[in-house]
Structure formats: structure tokens, C-alpha cells
Tab-separated table of C-alpha atoms and ligand atoms in Angstrom:
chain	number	residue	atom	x	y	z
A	274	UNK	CA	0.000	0.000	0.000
A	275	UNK	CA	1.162	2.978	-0.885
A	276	UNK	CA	-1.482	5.889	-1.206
A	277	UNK	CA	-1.519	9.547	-1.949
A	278	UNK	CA	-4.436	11.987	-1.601
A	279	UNK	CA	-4.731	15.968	-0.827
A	280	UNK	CA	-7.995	17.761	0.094
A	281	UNK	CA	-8.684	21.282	1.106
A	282	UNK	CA	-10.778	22.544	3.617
A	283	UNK	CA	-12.147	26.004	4.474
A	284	UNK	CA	-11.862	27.696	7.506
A	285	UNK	CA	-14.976	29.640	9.194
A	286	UNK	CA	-16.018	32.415	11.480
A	287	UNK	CA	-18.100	31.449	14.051
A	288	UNK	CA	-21.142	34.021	14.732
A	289	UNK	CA	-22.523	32.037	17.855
A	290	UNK	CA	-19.422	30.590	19.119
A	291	UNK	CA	-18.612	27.683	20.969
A	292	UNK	CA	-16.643	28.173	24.092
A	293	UNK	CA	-16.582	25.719	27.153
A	294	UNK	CA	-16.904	22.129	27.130
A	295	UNK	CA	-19.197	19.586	29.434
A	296	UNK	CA	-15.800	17.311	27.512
A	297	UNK	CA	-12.953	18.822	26.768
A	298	UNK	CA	-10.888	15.547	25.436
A	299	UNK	CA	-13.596	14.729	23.166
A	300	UNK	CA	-14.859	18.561	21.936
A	301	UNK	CA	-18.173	18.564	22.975
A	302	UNK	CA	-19.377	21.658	23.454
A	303	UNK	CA	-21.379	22.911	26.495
A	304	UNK	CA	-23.504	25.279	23.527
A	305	UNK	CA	-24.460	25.066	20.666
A	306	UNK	CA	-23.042	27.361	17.545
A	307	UNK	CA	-23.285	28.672	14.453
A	308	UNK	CA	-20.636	29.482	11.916
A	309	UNK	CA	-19.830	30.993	7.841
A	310	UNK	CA	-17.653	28.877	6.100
A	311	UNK	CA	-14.757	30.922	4.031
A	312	UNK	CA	-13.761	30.730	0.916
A	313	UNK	CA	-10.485	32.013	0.398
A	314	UNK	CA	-8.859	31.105	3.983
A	315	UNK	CA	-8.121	27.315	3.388
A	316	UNK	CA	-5.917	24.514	4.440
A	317	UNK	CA	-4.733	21.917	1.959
A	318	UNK	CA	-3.277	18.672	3.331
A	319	UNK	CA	-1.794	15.700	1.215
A	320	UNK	CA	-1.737	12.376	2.940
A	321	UNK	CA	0.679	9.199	1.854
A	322	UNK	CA	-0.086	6.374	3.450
A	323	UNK	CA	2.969	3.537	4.310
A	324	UNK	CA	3.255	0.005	5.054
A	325	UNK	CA	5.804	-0.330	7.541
A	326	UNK	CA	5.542	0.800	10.763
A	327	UNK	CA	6.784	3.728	12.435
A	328	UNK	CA	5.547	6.594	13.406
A	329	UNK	CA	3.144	9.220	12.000
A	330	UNK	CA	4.996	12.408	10.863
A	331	UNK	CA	3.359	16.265	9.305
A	332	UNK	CA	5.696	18.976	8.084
A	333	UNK	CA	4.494	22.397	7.136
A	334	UNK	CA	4.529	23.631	3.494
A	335	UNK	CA	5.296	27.288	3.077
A	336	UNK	CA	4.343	29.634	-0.346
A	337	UNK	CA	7.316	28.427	-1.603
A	338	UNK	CA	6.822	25.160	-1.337
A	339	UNK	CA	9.580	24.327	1.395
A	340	UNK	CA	9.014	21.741	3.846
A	341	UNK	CA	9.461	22.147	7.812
A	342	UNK	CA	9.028	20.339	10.205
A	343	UNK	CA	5.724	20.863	12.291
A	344	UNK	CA	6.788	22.361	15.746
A	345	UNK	CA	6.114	19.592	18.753
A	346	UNK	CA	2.651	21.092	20.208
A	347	UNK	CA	1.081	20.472	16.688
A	348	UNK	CA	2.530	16.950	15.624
A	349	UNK	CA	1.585	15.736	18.945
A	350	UNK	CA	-2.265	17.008	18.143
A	351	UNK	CA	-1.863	15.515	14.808
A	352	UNK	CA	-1.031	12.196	15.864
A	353	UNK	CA	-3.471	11.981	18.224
A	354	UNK	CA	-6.060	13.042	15.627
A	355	UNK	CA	-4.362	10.373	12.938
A	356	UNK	CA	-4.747	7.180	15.779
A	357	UNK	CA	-8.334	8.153	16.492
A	358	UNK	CA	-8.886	8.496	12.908
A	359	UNK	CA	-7.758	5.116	12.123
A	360	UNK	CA	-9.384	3.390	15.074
A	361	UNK	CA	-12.603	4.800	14.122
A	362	UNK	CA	-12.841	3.639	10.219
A	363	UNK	CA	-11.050	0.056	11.660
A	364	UNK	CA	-7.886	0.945	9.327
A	365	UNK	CA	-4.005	0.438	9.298
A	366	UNK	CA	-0.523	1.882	7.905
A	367	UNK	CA	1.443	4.512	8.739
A	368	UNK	CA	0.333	8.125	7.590
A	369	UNK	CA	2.428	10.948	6.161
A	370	UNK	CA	1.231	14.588	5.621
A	371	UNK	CA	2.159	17.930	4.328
A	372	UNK	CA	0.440	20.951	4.972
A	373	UNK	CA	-0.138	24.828	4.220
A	374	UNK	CA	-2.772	27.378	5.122
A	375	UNK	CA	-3.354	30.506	2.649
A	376	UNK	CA	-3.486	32.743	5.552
A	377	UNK	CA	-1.313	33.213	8.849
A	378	UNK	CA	-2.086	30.122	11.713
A	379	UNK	CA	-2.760	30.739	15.055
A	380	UNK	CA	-4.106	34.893	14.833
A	381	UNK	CA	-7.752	34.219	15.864
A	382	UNK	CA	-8.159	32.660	12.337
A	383	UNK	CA	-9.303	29.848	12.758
A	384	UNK	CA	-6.277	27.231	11.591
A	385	UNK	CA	-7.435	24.437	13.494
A	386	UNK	CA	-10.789	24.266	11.843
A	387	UNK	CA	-9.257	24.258	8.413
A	388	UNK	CA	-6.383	22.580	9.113
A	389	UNK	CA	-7.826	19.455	11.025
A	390	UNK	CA	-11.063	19.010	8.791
A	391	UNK	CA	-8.463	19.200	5.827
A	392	UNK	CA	-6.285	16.402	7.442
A	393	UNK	CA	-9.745	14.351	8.249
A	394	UNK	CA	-10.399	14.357	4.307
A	395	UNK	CA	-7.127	13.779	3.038
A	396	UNK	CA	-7.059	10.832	5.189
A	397	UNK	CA	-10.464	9.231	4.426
A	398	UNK	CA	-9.363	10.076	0.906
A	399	UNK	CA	-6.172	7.631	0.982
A	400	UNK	CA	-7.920	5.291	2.680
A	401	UNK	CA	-10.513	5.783	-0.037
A	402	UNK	CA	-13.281	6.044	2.830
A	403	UNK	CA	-14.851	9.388	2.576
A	404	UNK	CA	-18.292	9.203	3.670
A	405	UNK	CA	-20.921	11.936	4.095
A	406	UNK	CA	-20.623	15.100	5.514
A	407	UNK	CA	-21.632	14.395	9.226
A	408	UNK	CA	-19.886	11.711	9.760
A	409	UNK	CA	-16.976	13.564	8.127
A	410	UNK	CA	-17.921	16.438	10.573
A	411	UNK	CA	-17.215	13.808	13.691
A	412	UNK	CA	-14.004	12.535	12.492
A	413	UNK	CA	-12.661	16.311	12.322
A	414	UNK	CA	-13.762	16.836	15.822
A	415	UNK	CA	-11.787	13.537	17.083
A	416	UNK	CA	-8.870	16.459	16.508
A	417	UNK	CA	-10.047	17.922	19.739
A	418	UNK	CA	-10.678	21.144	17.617
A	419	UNK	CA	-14.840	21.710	17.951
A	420	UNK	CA	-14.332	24.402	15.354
A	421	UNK	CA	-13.744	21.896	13.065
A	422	UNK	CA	-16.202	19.797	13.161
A	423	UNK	CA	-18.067	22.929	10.851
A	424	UNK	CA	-15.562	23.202	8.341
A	425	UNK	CA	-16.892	19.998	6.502
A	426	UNK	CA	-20.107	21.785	5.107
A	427	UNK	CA	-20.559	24.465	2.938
A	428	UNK	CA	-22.463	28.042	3.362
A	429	UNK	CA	-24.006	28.169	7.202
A	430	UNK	CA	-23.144	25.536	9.543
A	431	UNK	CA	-25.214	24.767	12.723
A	432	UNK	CA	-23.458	22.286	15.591
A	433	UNK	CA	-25.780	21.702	18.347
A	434	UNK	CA	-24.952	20.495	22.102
A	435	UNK	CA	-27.523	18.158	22.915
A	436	UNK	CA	-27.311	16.427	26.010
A	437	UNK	CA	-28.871	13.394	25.094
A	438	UNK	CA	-26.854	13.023	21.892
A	439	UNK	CA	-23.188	14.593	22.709
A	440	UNK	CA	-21.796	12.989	19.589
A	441	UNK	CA	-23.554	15.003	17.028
A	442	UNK	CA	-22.125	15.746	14.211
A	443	UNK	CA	-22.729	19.494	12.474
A	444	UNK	CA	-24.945	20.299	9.799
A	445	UNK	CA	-25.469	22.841	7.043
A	446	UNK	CA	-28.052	25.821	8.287
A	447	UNK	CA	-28.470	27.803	5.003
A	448	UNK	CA	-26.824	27.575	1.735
A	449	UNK	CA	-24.305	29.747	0.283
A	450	UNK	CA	-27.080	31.679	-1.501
A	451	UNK	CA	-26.942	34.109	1.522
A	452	UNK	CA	-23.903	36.019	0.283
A	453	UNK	CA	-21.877	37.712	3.112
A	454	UNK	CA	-18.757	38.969	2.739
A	455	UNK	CA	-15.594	38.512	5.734
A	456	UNK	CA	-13.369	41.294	5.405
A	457	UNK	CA	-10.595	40.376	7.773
A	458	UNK	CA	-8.715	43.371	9.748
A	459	UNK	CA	-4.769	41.958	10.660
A	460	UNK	CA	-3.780	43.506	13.431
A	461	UNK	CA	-1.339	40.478	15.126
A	462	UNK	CA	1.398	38.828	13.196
A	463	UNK	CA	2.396	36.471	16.194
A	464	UNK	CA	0.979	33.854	17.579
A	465	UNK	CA	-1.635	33.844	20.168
A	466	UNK	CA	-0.705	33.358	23.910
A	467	UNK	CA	-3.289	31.430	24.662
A	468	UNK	CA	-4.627	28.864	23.245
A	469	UNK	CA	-8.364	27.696	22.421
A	470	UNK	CA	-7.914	24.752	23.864
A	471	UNK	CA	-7.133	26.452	27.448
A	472	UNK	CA	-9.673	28.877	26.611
A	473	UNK	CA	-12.413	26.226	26.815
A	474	UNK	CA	-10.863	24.660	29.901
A	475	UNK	CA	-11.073	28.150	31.716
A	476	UNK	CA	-14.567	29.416	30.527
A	477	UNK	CA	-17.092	28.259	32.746
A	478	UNK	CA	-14.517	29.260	36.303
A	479	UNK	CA	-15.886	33.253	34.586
A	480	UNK	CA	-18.780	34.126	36.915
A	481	UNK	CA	-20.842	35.263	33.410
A	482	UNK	CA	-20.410	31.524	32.195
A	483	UNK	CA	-23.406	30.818	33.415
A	484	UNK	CA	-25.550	33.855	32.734
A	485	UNK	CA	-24.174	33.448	28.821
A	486	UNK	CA	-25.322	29.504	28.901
A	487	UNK	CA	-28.671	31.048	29.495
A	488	UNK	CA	-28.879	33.812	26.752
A	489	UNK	CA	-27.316	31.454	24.359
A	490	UNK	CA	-30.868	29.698	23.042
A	491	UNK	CA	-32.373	32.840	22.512
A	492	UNK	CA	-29.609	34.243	20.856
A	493	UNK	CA	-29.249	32.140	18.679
A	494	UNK	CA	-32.651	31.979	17.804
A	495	UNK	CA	-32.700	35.347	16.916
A	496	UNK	CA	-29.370	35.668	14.900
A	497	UNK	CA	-30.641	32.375	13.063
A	498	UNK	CA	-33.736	34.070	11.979
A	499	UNK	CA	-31.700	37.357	11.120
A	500	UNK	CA	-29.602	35.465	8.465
A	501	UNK	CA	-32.268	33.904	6.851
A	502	UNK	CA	-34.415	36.585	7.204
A	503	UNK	CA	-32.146	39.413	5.676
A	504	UNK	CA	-32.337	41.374	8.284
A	505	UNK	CA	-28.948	42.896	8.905
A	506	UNK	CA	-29.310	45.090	11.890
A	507	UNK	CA	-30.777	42.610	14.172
A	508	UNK	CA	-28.025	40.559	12.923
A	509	UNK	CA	-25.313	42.874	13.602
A	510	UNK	CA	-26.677	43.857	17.042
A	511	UNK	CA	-26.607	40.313	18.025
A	512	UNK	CA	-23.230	39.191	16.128
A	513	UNK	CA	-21.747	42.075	18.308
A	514	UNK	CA	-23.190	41.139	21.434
A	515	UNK	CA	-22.290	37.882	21.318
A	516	UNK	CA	-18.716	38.980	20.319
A	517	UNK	CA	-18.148	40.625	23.609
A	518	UNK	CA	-19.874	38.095	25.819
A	519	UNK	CA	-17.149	35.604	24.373
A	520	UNK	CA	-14.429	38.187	24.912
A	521	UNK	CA	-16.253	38.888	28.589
A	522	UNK	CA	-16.162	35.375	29.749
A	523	UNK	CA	-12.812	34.949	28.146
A	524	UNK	CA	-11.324	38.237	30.333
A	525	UNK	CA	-13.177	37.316	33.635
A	526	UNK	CA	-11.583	33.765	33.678
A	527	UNK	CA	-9.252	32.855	35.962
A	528	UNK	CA	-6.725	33.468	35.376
A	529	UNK	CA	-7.886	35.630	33.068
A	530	UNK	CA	-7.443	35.805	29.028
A	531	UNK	CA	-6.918	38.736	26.976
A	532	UNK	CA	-6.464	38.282	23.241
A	533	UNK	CA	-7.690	42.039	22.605
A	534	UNK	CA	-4.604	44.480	21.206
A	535	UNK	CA	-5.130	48.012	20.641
A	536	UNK	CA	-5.404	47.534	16.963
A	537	UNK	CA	-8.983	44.941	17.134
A	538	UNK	CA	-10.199	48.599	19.324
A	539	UNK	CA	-8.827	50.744	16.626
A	540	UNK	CA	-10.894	48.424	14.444
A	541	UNK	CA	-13.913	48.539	16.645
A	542	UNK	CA	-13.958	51.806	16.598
A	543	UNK	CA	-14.149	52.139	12.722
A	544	UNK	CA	-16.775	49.725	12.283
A	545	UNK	CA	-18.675	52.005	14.298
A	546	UNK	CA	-17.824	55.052	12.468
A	547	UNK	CA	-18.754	52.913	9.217
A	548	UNK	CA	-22.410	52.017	10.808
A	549	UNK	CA	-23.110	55.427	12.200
A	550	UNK	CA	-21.437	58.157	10.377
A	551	UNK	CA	-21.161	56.273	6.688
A	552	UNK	CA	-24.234	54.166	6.658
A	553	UNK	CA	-22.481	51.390	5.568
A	554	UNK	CA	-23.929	47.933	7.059
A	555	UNK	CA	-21.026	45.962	8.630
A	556	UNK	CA	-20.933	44.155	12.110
A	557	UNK	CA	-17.648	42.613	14.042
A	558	UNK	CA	-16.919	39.546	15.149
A	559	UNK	CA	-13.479	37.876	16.565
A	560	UNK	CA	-12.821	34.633	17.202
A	561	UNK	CA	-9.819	33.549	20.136
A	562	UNK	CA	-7.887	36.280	18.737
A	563	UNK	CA	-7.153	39.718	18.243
A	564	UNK	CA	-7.750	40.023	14.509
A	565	UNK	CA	-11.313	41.583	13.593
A	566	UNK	CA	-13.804	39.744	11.134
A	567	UNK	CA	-15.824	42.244	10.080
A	568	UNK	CA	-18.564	40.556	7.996
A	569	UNK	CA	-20.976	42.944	5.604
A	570	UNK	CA	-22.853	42.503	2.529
A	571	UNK	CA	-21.204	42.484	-1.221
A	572	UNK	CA	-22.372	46.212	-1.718
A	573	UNK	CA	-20.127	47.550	1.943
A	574	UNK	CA	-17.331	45.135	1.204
A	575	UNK	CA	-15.145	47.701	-1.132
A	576	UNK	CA	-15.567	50.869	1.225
A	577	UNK	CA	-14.831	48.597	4.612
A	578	UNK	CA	-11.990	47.089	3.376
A	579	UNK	CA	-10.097	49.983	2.210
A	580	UNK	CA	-11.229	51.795	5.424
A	581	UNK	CA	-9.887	49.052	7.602
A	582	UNK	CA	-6.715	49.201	5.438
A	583	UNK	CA	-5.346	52.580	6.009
A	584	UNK	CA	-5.487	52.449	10.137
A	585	UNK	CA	-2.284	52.392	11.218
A	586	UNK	CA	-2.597	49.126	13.408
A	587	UNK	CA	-3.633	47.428	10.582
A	588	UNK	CA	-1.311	45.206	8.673
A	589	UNK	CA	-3.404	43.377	6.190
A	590	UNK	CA	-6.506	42.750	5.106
A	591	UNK	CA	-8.078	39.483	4.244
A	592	UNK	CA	-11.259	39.777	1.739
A	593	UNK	CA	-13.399	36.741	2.155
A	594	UNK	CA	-16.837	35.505	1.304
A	595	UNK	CA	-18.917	32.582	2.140
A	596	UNK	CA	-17.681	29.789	0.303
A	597	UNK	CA	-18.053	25.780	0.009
A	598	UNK	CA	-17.159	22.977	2.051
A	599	UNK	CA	-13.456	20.309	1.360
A	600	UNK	CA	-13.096	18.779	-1.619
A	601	UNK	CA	-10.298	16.640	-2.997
A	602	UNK	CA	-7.282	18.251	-4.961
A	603	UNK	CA	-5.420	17.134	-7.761
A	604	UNK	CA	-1.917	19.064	-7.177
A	605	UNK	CA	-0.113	16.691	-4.237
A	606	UNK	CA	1.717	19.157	-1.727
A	607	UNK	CA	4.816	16.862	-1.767
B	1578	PMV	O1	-12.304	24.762	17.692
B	1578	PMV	P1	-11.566	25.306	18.823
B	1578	PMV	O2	-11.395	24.301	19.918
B	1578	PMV	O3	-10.276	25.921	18.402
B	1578	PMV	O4	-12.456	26.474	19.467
B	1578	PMV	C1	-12.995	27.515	18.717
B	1578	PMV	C2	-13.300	28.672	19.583
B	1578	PMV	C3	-13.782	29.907	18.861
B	1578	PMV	O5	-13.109	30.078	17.643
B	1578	PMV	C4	-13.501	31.116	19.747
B	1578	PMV	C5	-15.287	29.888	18.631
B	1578	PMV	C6	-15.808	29.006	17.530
B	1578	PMV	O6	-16.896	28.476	17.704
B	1578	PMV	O7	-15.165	28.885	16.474
């Protein structure tokens, strides 16, 4: 046996957003969420599949095309994910990978979601065992990353928390018809301090854990409802809200977490000056990071992004759109 296959996978912006788990090992979330897959910000992975034994191995793939070697935080995750991947479709053999992102890892983009769905298909793929979407959804969350678990479906993606059924997979909420744009403000180059992972493990020692457990339904509800319905303001009063309760419960943990920078308030500040003084619908959301998603329709997506681009604590802009679940790729990575 001797297999190659490479898949992509997009990353996504979560509007509700899953933070805290009832099982942290596992990823299953103690809410549910709700999420807009991207187009542009991707992951590709290509998988080769060996014989002989030894052990599992991922290296990074820059623009370029050189190879590095993953650092040790990652191919530890990644092996994890690859044994639980092979115990649950009953296979054997040794996997190799490759990987690149189009967009920076670890700056409140989320990489893992991308990345880890992406490895989930190109796997499946060389073991020539892709299945549907769901169940594709639960072998990306065997990663440990939840936010992966919405990266295998296209357009709007719903994961629930149900008690009864923990395992469940995501599914797709609305199609790609709804056409929102993600323009993404850069305002960190590094890497996070700290990571989701912890994140979830701190959340519910905030004393608003609980209070935001109880919002959540009717929240979600409403922002639901708002997307399908077209109507942008509820949408971007709720997107917003639920923005700072993450950051809230994320600040009042203990010990506490601040991924905030000055830039993501410079950028705040100008979506705000868009709404109010421009009348240009926009809303922000962030994810476990200090980078700004700042998600509009088609017609705002010109003026925001050149507004975002010219503050000074803004190093880049990403212009991204709703886009379409993995699919396999023809060009191997290595
Ligand atoms: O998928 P994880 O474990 O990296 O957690 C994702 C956490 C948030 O990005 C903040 C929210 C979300 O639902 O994507």
C-alpha cells in the first residue's frame, strides 16, 4: 500500500461561538453554535499512506513550497487526531502529511478548523473512505478542535450540544445563496498566547459563564432568523453582542485571558464610524484572537476594506466571502 491523496478545507467564522466544554478531550461543546464557512482562507493537506511501521509524521509547506518540520505542540495534536482516525474507520498503515494554510495560523483565524477538517479528508481520501458530511464532521472533531467539526459543510453551519446526543455531528443551516462577505482586519502577526484549547478549559470558572449559557438559546434563535431573514441590523446587534460576551467570559476567567490588542479597538472603533457616520452595514466579530472579522454585505465590502486598510494598526486585510465545504485536490503538496 502505498497511497496519496490531498484535500482542502475552508476555515470559518463562528457568529454564535462555541466556548466551554461539558468534555474537553472529546470537543463537545457545552452550547451550541453557528458558523460561515470561508472561501479564500483554506488549508490543503496531502496524505501518503505507508506500510511499515513507524511513526506518523506532518511537516508544514510554506508559499514556496519548502518543507518544515511541524513544531512539537502540533505533531503531537496531529497524531493523536491520525490514531483516532484510524481506530474509528477500523484501518491500518502509517500516515504521512504535508500541509499549508493561505493565511497566517494561530491569529484568531481559525487554523485548526481548516487545518484538522483538511487532514480528516485527506485521510479518508487515501484510505478511499470518505463518507458523508456528518460523519466527516465527527471525524474532524476527534482532533479535539470543535471548530472543526463545521468546516466539513458548505455556506451556514449549525453544531448543536444536545445532552442526550453529545456525539452530534454538524450540519449545514443555510446555503451559500446568503452572500456575506468577511473582510478580515490583521492587526497580530504572532501567535496567540493562549490557546483555544485552554480557553475552553477556563470558561465556565468566569462568573458570566453561566448567565451566557442562558442567553445562548435565545440568541441564537434570533441571529438564526436574522440570516435567513435578511435582516442585517438585528443581525449585527446580536453578532456584536455575542462577540463581547465571548471576549467577557474569556477576560473574567481565571486566570484571566486577553487576546484584545489596541489595533482589534482601533478596528472597533471604525466599524462604528462605518455604521453610524457612513451608513455602511457591517458588524464585528473575533474569534480567540485579536484580529477583527468584520462581515458585511457584497455592496459595503469595497468601502470597509479599504477603510480598515489605512489604520495604522492594521497590517493586512483578508477579503473573504462565504464559500463551500473540502473537496479533494489534484496538485499533491509533496
Ligand atoms: O475549535 P476550537 O477548539 O479551536 O475552538 C474555537 C473557539 C472559537 O473560535 C472562539 C469559537 C468558535 O466556535 O469557532
Amino acid at each position: 500500500m502505498s497511497r496519496k491523496a490531498t484535500a482542502s478545507a475552508p476555515s470559518n467564522i463562528a457568529f454564535i461561538k462555541y466556548w466551554g466544554a461539558t468534555d474537553l478531550e472529546h470537543a463537545l461543546p457545552a452550547n451550541a453554535s453557528l458558523s460561515m464557512t470561508l472561501d479564500v482562507c483554506r488549508t490543503t493537506t496531502t496524505v501518503q499512506l505507508h506500510d511499515e511501521e513507524g511513526p506518523d509524521a506532518i511537516r508544514i509547506a510554506s508559499d514556496e513550497g519548502t518543507l518544515t518540520t511541524a513544531p512539537e505542540s502540533f505533531s503531537q495534536r496531529f497524531a493523536r487526531h491520525v490514531e483516532r482516525l484510524r481506530e474509528r474507520m477500523g484501518v491500518h498503515g502509517r500516515v504521512e502529511a504535508v500541509t499549508r494554510s493561505s493565511f497566517p495560523s494561530d491569529a484568531g483565524i481559525a487554523s485548526s478548523a481548516s487545518g484538522f477538517a483538511a487532514l480528516a479528508y485527506a485521510i479518508s481520501a487515501a484510505f478511499d473512505r470518505l463518507d458523508t458530511p456528518e460523519e466527516m464532521s465527527i471525524r474532524a472533531r476527534l482532533s479535539g478542535s470543535g471548530s472543526a467539526a463545521r468546516s466539513t459543510f458548505g455556506g451556514y453551519v449549525a453544531w448543536p450540544s444536545d445532552p442526550d446526543k453529545p456525539d452530534s455531528p454538524a450540519t449545514q443551516y443555510a446555503g451559500s445563496d446568503i452572500d456575506l462577505r468577511d473582510v478580515i482586519a490583521l492587526v497580530q502577526r504572532d501567535p496567540k498566547h493562549v490557546s483555544s484549547l485552554e480557553g475552553h478549559r477556563r470558561a465556565a470558572t468566569s462568573p458570566h459563564f453561566a448567565t451566557r449559557q442562558k442567553n445562548l438559546p435565545e440568541r441564537m434563535s434570533r441571529l438564526s432568523d436574522a440570516l435567513t431573514g435578511g435582516d442585517f441590523d438585528t443581525f449585527t446587534e446580536l453578532l456584536e453582542e455575542e462577540t463581547i460576551d465571548l471576549h467577557l467570559v474569556a477576560m473574567s476567567s481565571t486566570p484571566p485571558i486577553i487576546y484584545w490588542e489596541p489595533g482589534t479597538l482601533e478596528v472597533l472603533r471604525r466599524v462604528r464610524r462605518l455604521r453610524e457616520q457612513d451608513s455602511i452595514p457591517c458588524a464585528f466579530t473575533m474569534d480567540a484572537g485579536a484580529n477583527v472579522h468584520v462581515i458585511c454585505p457584497p455592496a459595503s465590502e469595497d468601502v470597509v476594506a479599504a477603510s480598515l486598510g489605512e489604520l495604522p494598526s492594521v497590517h493586512g486585510v483578508i477579503r473573504d466571502r462565504v464559500g463551500s465545504g473540502p473537496r479533494s485536490e489534484s496538485e499533491h503538496l509533496f
